[in-house]
GROMACS .gro file of C-alpha atoms in nm:
model
  487
    1UNK     CA    1  -2.525  -2.943   2.608
    2UNK     CA    2  -2.228  -2.972   2.374
    3UNK     CA    3  -2.179  -3.049   2.007
    4UNK     CA    4  -2.031  -2.927   1.680
    5UNK     CA    5  -2.142  -2.632   1.467
    6UNK     CA    6  -2.022  -2.488   1.134
    7UNK     CA    7  -1.853  -2.145   1.140
    8UNK     CA    8  -1.729  -2.018   0.800
    9UNK     CA    9  -1.779  -2.375   0.671
   10UNK     CA   10  -1.542  -2.511   0.939
   11UNK     CA   11  -1.660  -2.747   1.218
   12UNK     CA   12  -1.634  -2.587   1.562
   13UNK     CA   13  -1.716  -2.752   1.898
   14UNK     CA   14  -1.947  -2.561   2.131
   15UNK     CA   15  -2.084  -2.590   2.484
   16UNK     CA   16  -2.421  -2.451   2.597
   17UNK     CA   17  -2.387  -2.350   2.964
   18UNK     CA   18  -2.686  -2.117   2.975
   19UNK     CA   19  -2.814  -2.297   3.285
   20UNK     CA   20  -2.561  -2.092   3.482
   21UNK     CA   21  -2.805  -1.801   3.456
   22UNK     CA   22  -2.968  -1.947   3.769
   23UNK     CA   23  -2.669  -1.847   3.982
   24UNK     CA   24  -2.758  -1.557   4.214
   25UNK     CA   25  -2.412  -1.398   4.182
   26UNK     CA   26  -2.337  -1.233   3.848
   27UNK     CA   27  -1.965  -1.289   3.903
   28UNK     CA   28  -2.019  -1.664   3.907
   29UNK     CA   29  -2.225  -1.633   3.592
   30UNK     CA   30  -1.941  -1.437   3.431
   31UNK     CA   31  -1.689  -1.702   3.535
   32UNK     CA   32  -1.891  -1.975   3.369
   33UNK     CA   33  -1.942  -1.769   3.052
   34UNK     CA   34  -1.569  -1.697   3.032
   35UNK     CA   35  -1.457  -2.053   3.108
   36UNK     CA   36  -1.469  -2.168   2.746
   37UNK     CA   37  -1.267  -1.872   2.619
   38UNK     CA   38  -1.012  -1.905   2.899
   39UNK     CA   39  -0.960  -2.272   2.816
   40UNK     CA   40  -0.922  -2.189   2.445
   41UNK     CA   41  -0.669  -1.914   2.518
   42UNK     CA   42  -0.470  -2.157   2.737
   43UNK     CA   43  -0.480  -2.414   2.458
   44UNK     CA   44  -0.363  -2.150   2.206
   45UNK     CA   45  -0.076  -2.052   2.439
   46UNK     CA   46   0.045  -2.412   2.462
   47UNK     CA   47   0.009  -2.451   2.086
   48UNK     CA   48   0.217  -2.135   2.036
   49UNK     CA   49   0.517  -2.282   2.220
   50UNK     CA   50   0.476  -2.609   2.030
   51UNK     CA   51   0.471  -2.412   1.703
   52UNK     CA   52   0.790  -2.226   1.801
   53UNK     CA   53   0.977  -2.541   1.901
   54UNK     CA   54   0.855  -2.786   1.635
   55UNK     CA   55   1.021  -2.849   1.302
   56UNK     CA   56   0.834  -2.788   0.978
   57UNK     CA   57   0.578  -3.060   0.926
   58UNK     CA   58   0.245  -3.192   1.047
   59UNK     CA   59   0.294  -3.104   1.415
   60UNK     CA   60   0.384  -2.742   1.335
   61UNK     CA   61   0.086  -2.711   1.100
   62UNK     CA   62  -0.158  -2.848   1.358
   63UNK     CA   63  -0.017  -2.614   1.625
   64UNK     CA   64  -0.061  -2.315   1.393
   65UNK     CA   65  -0.423  -2.410   1.320
   66UNK     CA   66  -0.490  -2.443   1.694
   67UNK     CA   67  -0.346  -2.094   1.750
   68UNK     CA   68  -0.573  -1.948   1.481
   69UNK     CA   69  -0.890  -2.132   1.587
   70UNK     CA   70  -0.849  -2.120   1.966
   71UNK     CA   71  -0.675  -1.782   1.982
   72UNK     CA   72  -0.746  -1.542   1.698
   73UNK     CA   73  -1.099  -1.657   1.610
   74UNK     CA   74  -1.196  -1.674   1.979
   75UNK     CA   75  -1.083  -1.315   2.030
   76UNK     CA   76  -1.259  -1.191   1.716
   77UNK     CA   77  -1.588  -1.380   1.761
   78UNK     CA   78  -1.652  -1.514   2.112
   79UNK     CA   79  -1.439  -1.259   2.290
   80UNK     CA   80  -1.597  -0.949   2.134
   81UNK     CA   81  -1.921  -0.816   2.288
   82UNK     CA   82  -2.030  -0.663   1.957
   83UNK     CA   83  -2.130  -1.013   1.840
   84UNK     CA   84  -2.394  -1.212   2.025
   85UNK     CA   85  -2.170  -1.477   2.166
   86UNK     CA   86  -2.007  -1.530   2.506
   87UNK     CA   87  -1.863  -1.180   2.552
   88UNK     CA   88  -2.198  -1.021   2.459
   89UNK     CA   89  -2.388  -1.200   2.736
   90UNK     CA   90  -2.103  -1.133   2.976
   91UNK     CA   91  -2.129  -0.760   2.898
   92UNK     CA   92  -2.506  -0.761   2.943
   93UNK     CA   93  -2.466  -0.933   3.279
   94UNK     CA   94  -2.176  -0.716   3.392
   95UNK     CA   95  -2.346  -0.381   3.323
   96UNK     CA   96  -2.687  -0.523   3.416
   97UNK     CA   97  -2.852  -0.440   3.082
   98UNK     CA   98  -3.022  -0.755   2.951
   99UNK     CA   99  -3.110  -0.776   2.579
  100UNK     CA  100  -2.862  -0.499   2.505
  101UNK     CA  101  -2.871  -0.548   2.129
  102UNK     CA  102  -3.251  -0.551   2.089
  103UNK     CA  103  -3.301  -0.261   2.328
  104UNK     CA  104  -3.033  -0.055   2.152
  105UNK     CA  105  -3.205  -0.114   1.816
  106UNK     CA  106  -3.543  -0.017   1.963
  107UNK     CA  107  -3.387   0.295   2.115
  108UNK     CA  108  -3.257   0.404   1.774
  109UNK     CA  109  -3.592   0.329   1.611
  110UNK     CA  110  -3.781   0.536   1.864
  111UNK     CA  111  -3.522   0.814   1.844
  112UNK     CA  112  -3.561   0.843   1.466
  113UNK     CA  113  -3.939   0.826   1.479
  114UNK     CA  114  -3.961   1.103   1.739
  115UNK     CA  115  -3.677   1.335   1.635
  116UNK     CA  116  -3.689   1.295   1.256
  117UNK     CA  117  -4.049   1.202   1.177
  118UNK     CA  118  -4.208   1.389   1.467
  119UNK     CA  119  -4.415   1.092   1.592
  120UNK     CA  120  -4.526   1.220   1.931
  121UNK     CA  121  -4.727   0.908   1.996
  122UNK     CA  122  -4.416   0.693   2.025
  123UNK     CA  123  -4.345   0.649   2.394
  124UNK     CA  124  -3.972   0.611   2.454
  125UNK     CA  125  -3.851   0.369   2.718
  126UNK     CA  126  -3.760   0.533   3.045
  127UNK     CA  127  -3.383   0.523   3.054
  128UNK     CA  128  -3.104   0.654   3.270
  129UNK     CA  129  -2.831   0.871   3.122
  130UNK     CA  130  -2.592   0.575   3.136
  131UNK     CA  131  -2.834   0.356   2.943
  132UNK     CA  132  -2.888   0.624   2.680
  133UNK     CA  133  -2.514   0.653   2.618
  134UNK     CA  134  -2.468   0.275   2.595
  135UNK     CA  135  -2.766   0.226   2.360
  136UNK     CA  136  -2.659   0.520   2.146
  137UNK     CA  137  -2.315   0.367   2.088
  138UNK     CA  138  -2.381  -0.007   2.085
  139UNK     CA  139  -2.614  -0.052   1.785
  140UNK     CA  140  -2.399   0.127   1.519
  141UNK     CA  141  -2.075  -0.024   1.650
  142UNK     CA  142  -2.223  -0.373   1.651
  143UNK     CA  143  -2.358  -0.332   1.297
  144UNK     CA  144  -2.023  -0.214   1.159
  145UNK     CA  145  -1.823  -0.482   1.338
  146UNK     CA  146  -2.062  -0.761   1.241
  147UNK     CA  147  -2.049  -0.655   0.877
  148UNK     CA  148  -1.670  -0.636   0.875
  149UNK     CA  149  -1.632  -0.979   1.036
  150UNK     CA  150  -1.868  -1.148   0.791
  151UNK     CA  151  -1.703  -0.979   0.492
  152UNK     CA  152  -1.361  -1.079   0.627
  153UNK     CA  153  -1.478  -1.439   0.656
  154UNK     CA  154  -1.615  -1.416   0.302
  155UNK     CA  155  -1.280  -1.296   0.166
  156UNK     CA  156  -1.096  -1.568   0.357
  157UNK     CA  157  -1.324  -1.843   0.228
  158UNK     CA  158  -1.326  -1.703  -0.126
  159UNK     CA  159  -0.948  -1.735  -0.146
  160UNK     CA  160  -0.994  -2.111  -0.119
  161UNK     CA  161  -1.345  -2.156  -0.259
  162UNK     CA  162  -1.456  -1.865  -0.477
  163UNK     CA  163  -1.828  -1.936  -0.512
  164UNK     CA  164  -1.896  -2.003  -0.140
  165UNK     CA  165  -1.703  -1.688  -0.050
  166UNK     CA  166  -1.903  -1.475  -0.292
  167UNK     CA  167  -2.224  -1.631  -0.157
  168UNK     CA  168  -2.126  -1.542   0.201
  169UNK     CA  169  -2.047  -1.184   0.095
  170UNK     CA  170  -2.383  -1.146  -0.080
  171UNK     CA  171  -2.559  -1.299   0.218
  172UNK     CA  172  -2.382  -1.050   0.447
  173UNK     CA  173  -2.488  -0.754   0.234
  174UNK     CA  174  -2.841  -0.891   0.223
  175UNK     CA  175  -2.868  -0.927   0.601
  176UNK     CA  176  -2.676  -0.613   0.692
  177UNK     CA  177  -2.815  -0.368   0.438
  178UNK     CA  178  -3.108  -0.495   0.233
  179UNK     CA  179  -3.315  -0.656   0.510
  180UNK     CA  180  -3.280  -0.365   0.759
  181UNK     CA  181  -3.358  -0.116   0.483
  182UNK     CA  182  -3.666  -0.315   0.379
  183UNK     CA  183  -3.791  -0.333   0.739
  184UNK     CA  184  -3.734   0.039   0.785
  185UNK     CA  185  -3.924   0.123   0.465
  186UNK     CA  186  -4.209  -0.109   0.562
  187UNK     CA  187  -4.234   0.069   0.896
  188UNK     CA  188  -4.237   0.408   0.723
  189UNK     CA  189  -4.509   0.315   0.471
  190UNK     CA  190  -4.728   0.083   0.681
  191UNK     CA  191  -4.628   0.112   1.048
  192UNK     CA  192  -4.911   0.201   1.284
  193UNK     CA  193  -4.687   0.412   1.507
  194UNK     CA  194  -4.634   0.655   1.215
  195UNK     CA  195  -4.998   0.676   1.107
  196UNK     CA  196  -5.034   1.038   1.221
  197UNK     CA  197  -4.715   1.154   1.049
  198UNK     CA  198  -4.718   0.925   0.748
  199UNK     CA  199  -4.671   1.199   0.488
  200UNK     CA  200  -4.380   1.359   0.673
  201UNK     CA  201  -4.216   1.019   0.728
  202UNK     CA  202  -4.248   0.920   0.363
  203UNK     CA  203  -4.126   1.257   0.232
  204UNK     CA  204  -3.834   1.266   0.476
  205UNK     CA  205  -3.732   0.909   0.395
  206UNK     CA  206  -3.748   0.963   0.020
  207UNK     CA  207  -3.555   1.288   0.059
  208UNK     CA  208  -3.282   1.115   0.259
  209UNK     CA  209  -3.253   0.830   0.009
  210UNK     CA  210  -3.251   1.081  -0.278
  211UNK     CA  211  -2.982   1.293  -0.114
  212UNK     CA  212  -2.766   0.989  -0.044
  213UNK     CA  213  -2.814   0.867  -0.399
  214UNK     CA  214  -2.731   1.209  -0.543
  215UNK     CA  215  -2.421   1.241  -0.329
  216UNK     CA  216  -2.309   0.898  -0.447
  217UNK     CA  217  -2.299   1.028  -0.805
  218UNK     CA  218  -2.174   1.383  -0.741
  219UNK     CA  219  -1.799   1.419  -0.804
  220UNK     CA  220  -1.602   1.483  -0.487
  221UNK     CA  221  -1.231   1.564  -0.443
  222UNK     CA  222  -0.997   1.271  -0.486
  223UNK     CA  223  -0.650   1.259  -0.332
  224UNK     CA  224  -0.389   0.989  -0.297
  225UNK     CA  225  -0.059   0.994  -0.114
  226UNK     CA  226   0.289   0.872  -0.196
  227UNK     CA  227   0.639   0.891  -0.056
  228UNK     CA  228   0.968   0.994  -0.207
  229UNK     CA  229   1.321   1.106  -0.135
  230UNK     CA  230   1.512   1.416  -0.235
  231UNK     CA  231   1.709   1.285  -0.531
  232UNK     CA  232   2.027   1.387  -0.704
  233UNK     CA  233   1.984   1.469  -1.074
  234UNK     CA  234   2.149   1.224  -1.311
  235UNK     CA  235   2.412   1.474  -1.424
  236UNK     CA  236   2.527   1.506  -1.062
  237UNK     CA  237   2.645   1.144  -1.051
  238UNK     CA  238   3.012   1.102  -1.146
  239UNK     CA  239   3.049   0.777  -1.342
  240UNK     CA  240   3.332   0.604  -1.518
  241UNK     CA  241   3.289   0.667  -1.889
  242UNK     CA  242   3.492   0.360  -1.985
  243UNK     CA  243   3.628   0.053  -1.805
  244UNK     CA  244   3.969   0.097  -1.647
  245UNK     CA  245   4.186   0.104  -1.336
  246UNK     CA  246   4.148   0.411  -1.118
  247UNK     CA  247   4.462   0.622  -1.139
  248UNK     CA  248   4.408   0.948  -0.948
  249UNK     CA  249   4.176   1.238  -0.877
  250UNK     CA  250   4.250   1.545  -1.084
  251UNK     CA  251   4.027   1.776  -0.880
  252UNK     CA  252   4.056   1.771  -0.500
  253UNK     CA  253   3.770   1.600  -0.322
  254UNK     CA  254   3.552   1.859  -0.148
  255UNK     CA  255   3.628   2.137  -0.396
  256UNK     CA  256   3.375   2.333  -0.598
  257UNK     CA  257   3.384   2.243  -0.968
  258UNK     CA  258   3.234   2.379  -1.288
  259UNK     CA  259   3.084   2.191  -1.584
  260UNK     CA  260   3.353   2.020  -1.790
  261UNK     CA  261   3.616   2.040  -1.516
  262UNK     CA  262   3.833   1.721  -1.502
  263UNK     CA  263   3.771   1.519  -1.187
  264UNK     CA  264   3.957   1.188  -1.218
  265UNK     CA  265   4.162   0.975  -1.455
  266UNK     CA  266   4.147   0.602  -1.530
  267UNK     CA  267   4.406   0.382  -1.698
  268UNK     CA  268   4.328   0.102  -1.942
  269UNK     CA  269   4.643  -0.023  -2.122
  270UNK     CA  270   4.442  -0.275  -2.319
  271UNK     CA  271   4.209  -0.010  -2.457
  272UNK     CA  272   4.499   0.222  -2.541
  273UNK     CA  273   4.674  -0.069  -2.713
  274UNK     CA  274   4.365  -0.143  -2.922
  275UNK     CA  275   4.357   0.221  -3.029
  276UNK     CA  276   4.724   0.212  -3.131
  277UNK     CA  277   4.672  -0.110  -3.328
  278UNK     CA  278   4.380   0.049  -3.506
  279UNK     CA  279   4.594   0.351  -3.593
  280UNK     CA  280   4.850   0.122  -3.756
  281UNK     CA  281   4.575  -0.053  -3.950
  282UNK     CA  282   4.453   0.283  -4.075
  283UNK     CA  283   4.805   0.383  -4.177
  284UNK     CA  284   4.845   0.051  -4.357
  285UNK     CA  285   4.516   0.101  -4.544
  286UNK     CA  286   4.618   0.449  -4.652
  287UNK     CA  287   4.955   0.319  -4.770
  288UNK     CA  288   4.790   0.049  -4.981
  289UNK     CA  289   4.557   0.306  -5.136
  290UNK     CA  290   4.851   0.530  -5.226
  291UNK     CA  291   5.036   0.233  -5.380
  292UNK     CA  292   4.739   0.124  -5.593
  293UNK     CA  293   4.617   0.473  -5.681
  294UNK     CA  294   4.666   0.406  -6.052
  295UNK     CA  295   4.598   0.031  -6.045
  296UNK     CA  296   4.282  -0.179  -6.050
  297UNK     CA  297   3.991   0.055  -5.977
  298UNK     CA  298   3.770  -0.221  -5.835
  299UNK     CA  299   4.043  -0.311  -5.586
  300UNK     CA  300   4.084   0.057  -5.505
  301UNK     CA  301   3.715   0.083  -5.412
  302UNK     CA  302   3.755  -0.206  -5.165
  303UNK     CA  303   4.065  -0.048  -5.013
  304UNK     CA  304   3.885   0.282  -4.962
  305UNK     CA  305   3.600   0.096  -4.791
  306UNK     CA  306   3.852  -0.068  -4.556
  307UNK     CA  307   3.996   0.275  -4.477
  308UNK     CA  308   3.650   0.414  -4.393
  309UNK     CA  309   3.584   0.119  -4.162
  310UNK     CA  310   3.924   0.171  -3.998
  311UNK     CA  311   3.848   0.541  -3.946
  312UNK     CA  312   3.513   0.462  -3.781
  313UNK     CA  313   3.668   0.199  -3.553
  314UNK     CA  314   3.951   0.435  -3.458
  315UNK     CA  315   3.706   0.715  -3.378
  316UNK     CA  316   3.512   0.482  -3.147
  317UNK     CA  317   3.825   0.363  -2.969
  318UNK     CA  318   3.953   0.718  -2.934
  319UNK     CA  319   3.620   0.823  -2.784
  320UNK     CA  320   3.645   0.545  -2.526
  321UNK     CA  321   4.003   0.640  -2.447
  322UNK     CA  322   3.896   1.002  -2.402
  323UNK     CA  323   3.625   0.886  -2.157
  324UNK     CA  324   3.898   0.748  -1.931
  325UNK     CA  325   3.921   1.107  -1.816
  326UNK     CA  326   3.617   1.180  -1.596
  327UNK     CA  327   3.476   1.533  -1.607
  328UNK     CA  328   3.198   1.714  -1.419
  329UNK     CA  329   2.866   1.747  -1.599
  330UNK     CA  330   2.720   2.009  -1.364
  331UNK     CA  331   2.844   2.272  -1.119
  332UNK     CA  332   2.861   2.191  -0.751
  333UNK     CA  333   3.066   2.044  -0.469
  334UNK     CA  334   3.267   1.735  -0.566
  335UNK     CA  335   3.251   1.452  -0.310
  336UNK     CA  336   3.372   1.091  -0.323
  337UNK     CA  337   3.280   0.890  -0.011
  338UNK     CA  338   3.490   0.592  -0.124
  339UNK     CA  339   3.795   0.792  -0.232
  340UNK     CA  340   4.033   0.594  -0.010
  341UNK     CA  341   3.931   0.262  -0.169
  342UNK     CA  342   3.951   0.372  -0.534
  343UNK     CA  343   4.328   0.382  -0.619
  344UNK     CA  344   4.423   0.076  -0.824
  345UNK     CA  345   4.066  -0.055  -0.832
  346UNK     CA  346   3.918  -0.171  -1.161
  347UNK     CA  347   3.593   0.011  -1.244
  348UNK     CA  348   3.344  -0.107  -1.500
  349UNK     CA  349   3.186   0.140  -1.737
  350UNK     CA  350   2.914   0.330  -1.551
  351UNK     CA  351   3.060   0.269  -1.203
  352UNK     CA  352   3.003   0.554  -0.958
  353UNK     CA  353   3.314   0.741  -0.846
  354UNK     CA  354   3.139   1.019  -0.656
  355UNK     CA  355   2.889   1.302  -0.685
  356UNK     CA  356   2.879   1.670  -0.766
  357UNK     CA  357   2.633   1.816  -0.517
  358UNK     CA  358   2.440   2.118  -0.648
  359UNK     CA  359   2.362   2.417  -0.430
  360UNK     CA  360   1.988   2.331  -0.423
  361UNK     CA  361   1.770   2.024  -0.476
  362UNK     CA  362   1.517   2.025  -0.756
  363UNK     CA  363   1.435   1.656  -0.801
  364UNK     CA  364   1.232   1.418  -0.583
  365UNK     CA  365   1.216   1.046  -0.665
  366UNK     CA  366   0.854   0.942  -0.595
  367UNK     CA  367   0.734   0.585  -0.540
  368UNK     CA  368   0.371   0.499  -0.623
  369UNK     CA  369   0.204   0.174  -0.521
  370UNK     CA  370   0.033  -0.034  -0.785
  371UNK     CA  371  -0.320   0.049  -0.663
  372UNK     CA  372  -0.274   0.419  -0.748
  373UNK     CA  373  -0.073   0.403  -1.068
  374UNK     CA  374  -0.380   0.428  -1.294
  375UNK     CA  375  -0.491   0.750  -1.124
  376UNK     CA  376  -0.143   0.903  -1.148
  377UNK     CA  377  -0.119   0.830  -1.518
  378UNK     CA  378  -0.471   0.931  -1.624
  379UNK     CA  379  -0.619   1.193  -1.388
  380UNK     CA  380  -0.338   1.372  -1.205
  381UNK     CA  381  -0.406   1.743  -1.156
  382UNK     CA  382  -0.164   1.864  -0.890
  383UNK     CA  383   0.143   1.746  -0.697
  384UNK     CA  384   0.246   1.881  -0.356
  385UNK     CA  385   0.566   1.781  -0.176
  386UNK     CA  386   0.635   1.820   0.195
  387UNK     CA  387   0.989   1.751   0.312
  388UNK     CA  388   1.039   1.569   0.639
  389UNK     CA  389   1.235   1.857   0.795
  390UNK     CA  390   0.958   2.109   0.713
  391UNK     CA  391   0.623   1.924   0.716
  392UNK     CA  392   0.428   2.249   0.736
  393UNK     CA  393   0.568   2.384   0.410
  394UNK     CA  394   0.432   2.259   0.077
  395UNK     CA  395   0.630   2.267  -0.248
  396UNK     CA  396   0.460   2.250  -0.587
  397UNK     CA  397   0.603   1.998  -0.832
  398UNK     CA  398   0.539   1.829  -1.163
  399UNK     CA  399   0.622   1.487  -1.304
  400UNK     CA  400   0.934   1.514  -1.518
  401UNK     CA  401   0.985   1.150  -1.610
  402UNK     CA  402   0.870   0.799  -1.525
  403UNK     CA  403   1.064   0.477  -1.494
  404UNK     CA  404   0.885   0.276  -1.764
  405UNK     CA  405   0.853  -0.059  -1.585
  406UNK     CA  406   0.732  -0.170  -1.244
  407UNK     CA  407   0.982  -0.311  -0.997
  408UNK     CA  408   1.012  -0.438  -0.643
  409UNK     CA  409   1.326  -0.246  -0.551
  410UNK     CA  410   1.308   0.086  -0.370
  411UNK     CA  411   1.539   0.371  -0.473
  412UNK     CA  412   1.623   0.431  -0.107
  413UNK     CA  413   1.591   0.225   0.211
  414UNK     CA  414   1.437   0.533   0.378
  415UNK     CA  415   1.109   0.456   0.199
  416UNK     CA  416   1.075   0.104   0.343
  417UNK     CA  417   0.937   0.010   0.683
  418UNK     CA  418   1.287  -0.082   0.802
  419UNK     CA  419   1.405   0.273   0.726
  420UNK     CA  420   1.108   0.463   0.869
  421UNK     CA  421   0.889   0.469   0.556
  422UNK     CA  422   0.549   0.312   0.500
  423UNK     CA  423   0.622   0.061   0.221
  424UNK     CA  424   0.647  -0.300   0.350
  425UNK     CA  425   0.972  -0.473   0.258
  426UNK     CA  426   1.085  -0.835   0.258
  427UNK     CA  427   1.181  -0.941   0.614
  428UNK     CA  428   1.488  -1.127   0.485
  429UNK     CA  429   1.627  -0.831   0.291
  430UNK     CA  430   1.915  -0.687   0.494
  431UNK     CA  431   1.931  -0.376   0.276
  432UNK     CA  432   1.559  -0.301   0.317
  433UNK     CA  433   1.507  -0.234  -0.054
  434UNK     CA  434   1.291  -0.525  -0.176
  435UNK     CA  435   0.919  -0.450  -0.144
  436UNK     CA  436   0.643  -0.705  -0.096
  437UNK     CA  437   0.444  -0.567  -0.391
  438UNK     CA  438   0.530  -0.394  -0.716
  439UNK     CA  439   0.596  -0.021  -0.722
  440UNK     CA  440   0.639   0.250  -0.985
  441UNK     CA  441   0.895   0.531  -0.974
  442UNK     CA  442   0.861   0.891  -1.094
  443UNK     CA  443   1.097   1.187  -1.091
  444UNK     CA  444   0.932   1.508  -0.973
  445UNK     CA  445   1.067   1.849  -1.068
  446UNK     CA  446   1.020   2.105  -0.791
  447UNK     CA  447   0.902   2.445  -0.907
  448UNK     CA  448   1.092   2.605  -0.619
  449UNK     CA  449   1.432   2.451  -0.538
  450UNK     CA  450   1.467   2.306  -0.189
  451UNK     CA  451   1.770   2.288   0.042
  452UNK     CA  452   2.025   2.026  -0.074
  453UNK     CA  453   1.919   1.761   0.179
  454UNK     CA  454   1.965   1.466  -0.055
  455UNK     CA  455   1.820   1.138   0.068
  456UNK     CA  456   1.563   1.313   0.291
  457UNK     CA  457   1.221   1.150   0.286
  458UNK     CA  458   0.925   1.349   0.155
  459UNK     CA  459   0.548   1.310   0.184
  460UNK     CA  460   0.367   1.368  -0.144
  461UNK     CA  461   0.001   1.460  -0.194
  462UNK     CA  462  -0.145   1.384  -0.537
  463UNK     CA  463  -0.465   1.562  -0.639
  464UNK     CA  464  -0.670   1.389  -0.909
  465UNK     CA  465  -0.979   1.476  -1.109
  466UNK     CA  466  -1.293   1.462  -0.888
  467UNK     CA  467  -1.488   1.136  -0.893
  468UNK     CA  468  -1.813   1.015  -0.742
  469UNK     CA  469  -1.826   0.799  -0.432
  470UNK     CA  470  -1.950   0.506  -0.640
  471UNK     CA  471  -1.658   0.539  -0.880
  472UNK     CA  472  -1.399   0.556  -0.602
  473UNK     CA  473  -1.553   0.271  -0.404
  474UNK     CA  474  -1.589   0.059  -0.718
  475UNK     CA  475  -1.222   0.100  -0.802
  476UNK     CA  476  -1.109  -0.003  -0.454
  477UNK     CA  477  -1.343  -0.304  -0.449
  478UNK     CA  478  -1.216  -0.413  -0.790
  479UNK     CA  479  -0.856  -0.383  -0.673
  480UNK     CA  480  -0.940  -0.577  -0.357
  481UNK     CA  481  -1.099  -0.851  -0.568
  482UNK     CA  482  -0.801  -0.871  -0.801
  483UNK     CA  483  -0.545  -0.875  -0.520
  484UNK     CA  484  -0.725  -1.133  -0.308
  485UNK     CA  485  -0.832  -1.374  -0.578
  486UNK     CA  486  -0.530  -1.331  -0.810
  487UNK     CA  487  -0.742  -1.296  -1.123
   0.00000   0.00000   0.00000
């Protein structure tokens, strides 16, 4: 028998070859049961090569859909023995345990009734050790996998059709949680097999439900994780204070310097010329004031105002000229990796000439994903940093400052997946700095300085105020909803 059935609201062809159960050899039965999946995998393999070779368009789209339907969905649904499709019956036949799912459920029911409720009248099925192990594992694994698959289908459908997806999710919760719980309670309160231990069964069940409910509302520890890099403080970065052409280093590269020590000098003839012109304007204004000292007082007031403006402009230009000389803002070792390329090069204001490396590191630049930013801002209690070279040693830290806006650019490529970190980055980004989702950056101040291994990646543990299981699960479900449905 063959036909078409609906799976996740999509039409799927099917073949009913259950008549093969009449074959005496189980290997022949397995071959027939696997034939449909093998054909679908072969079809998906052909479609894969078509998808690779085809140009963008209808053919490529059809090939991709064939890969998903005949390959991925077959592996997840038909090819997994935890769902009652082809692979399930193949497993039952291969290990010679028919009705594996029903027998595993009955085994768990009898186990609970005897061990928990003390129902001695329940006669367990005579089983071998191998059967006990299989039954003990199969029922919970099948329940978890079935629930995850249905919820995954619900999320997939809801991205295209919100109401049907929500309906599928509610239906999954109903069948996976509500219906089994109702059947279990009905057995506890009215089942004949528990007639002799009814009071114990009811009290135990209510106690379990009460304990689970209480635990759901009792605050439990809450931790999140983040990554960061050992970061140079801002005063360790040597920047050009004004635009100009690089002239020369005053301090030798690689030498130890003190705060205020001159490091380099820039030339800007245009800026110096503007300052000299402004000096002449100031001298002219002062000369006019001296000439009209005993003249029209109203005119004298205007001339004095011009002189004040000229003084302010000259002070600003002189300050910019003074910033052509670059000085150290902190003590440390002066380095300039691009020293050979700097002579004669024009540098804009703020351009980096080098760094003054301190003797110890006290700053870590932390990156927090968007899902955890609310917790970091509202309920952070403790910050622990573990450097990559000493993962067994924890350093206490505190948040010193926060970059006020979200971004999609990492401070260091070491934090992205291309550099060994855990944050996914854009595949087309050669630098490995552009993330797929928005991030937030914080500067952590270490309470105990660390070795000056700048750029080293660090694992960060964030301890928040305790919350109940319901509160934590509700937050993650809300974030999942918002991220999947873009609302």
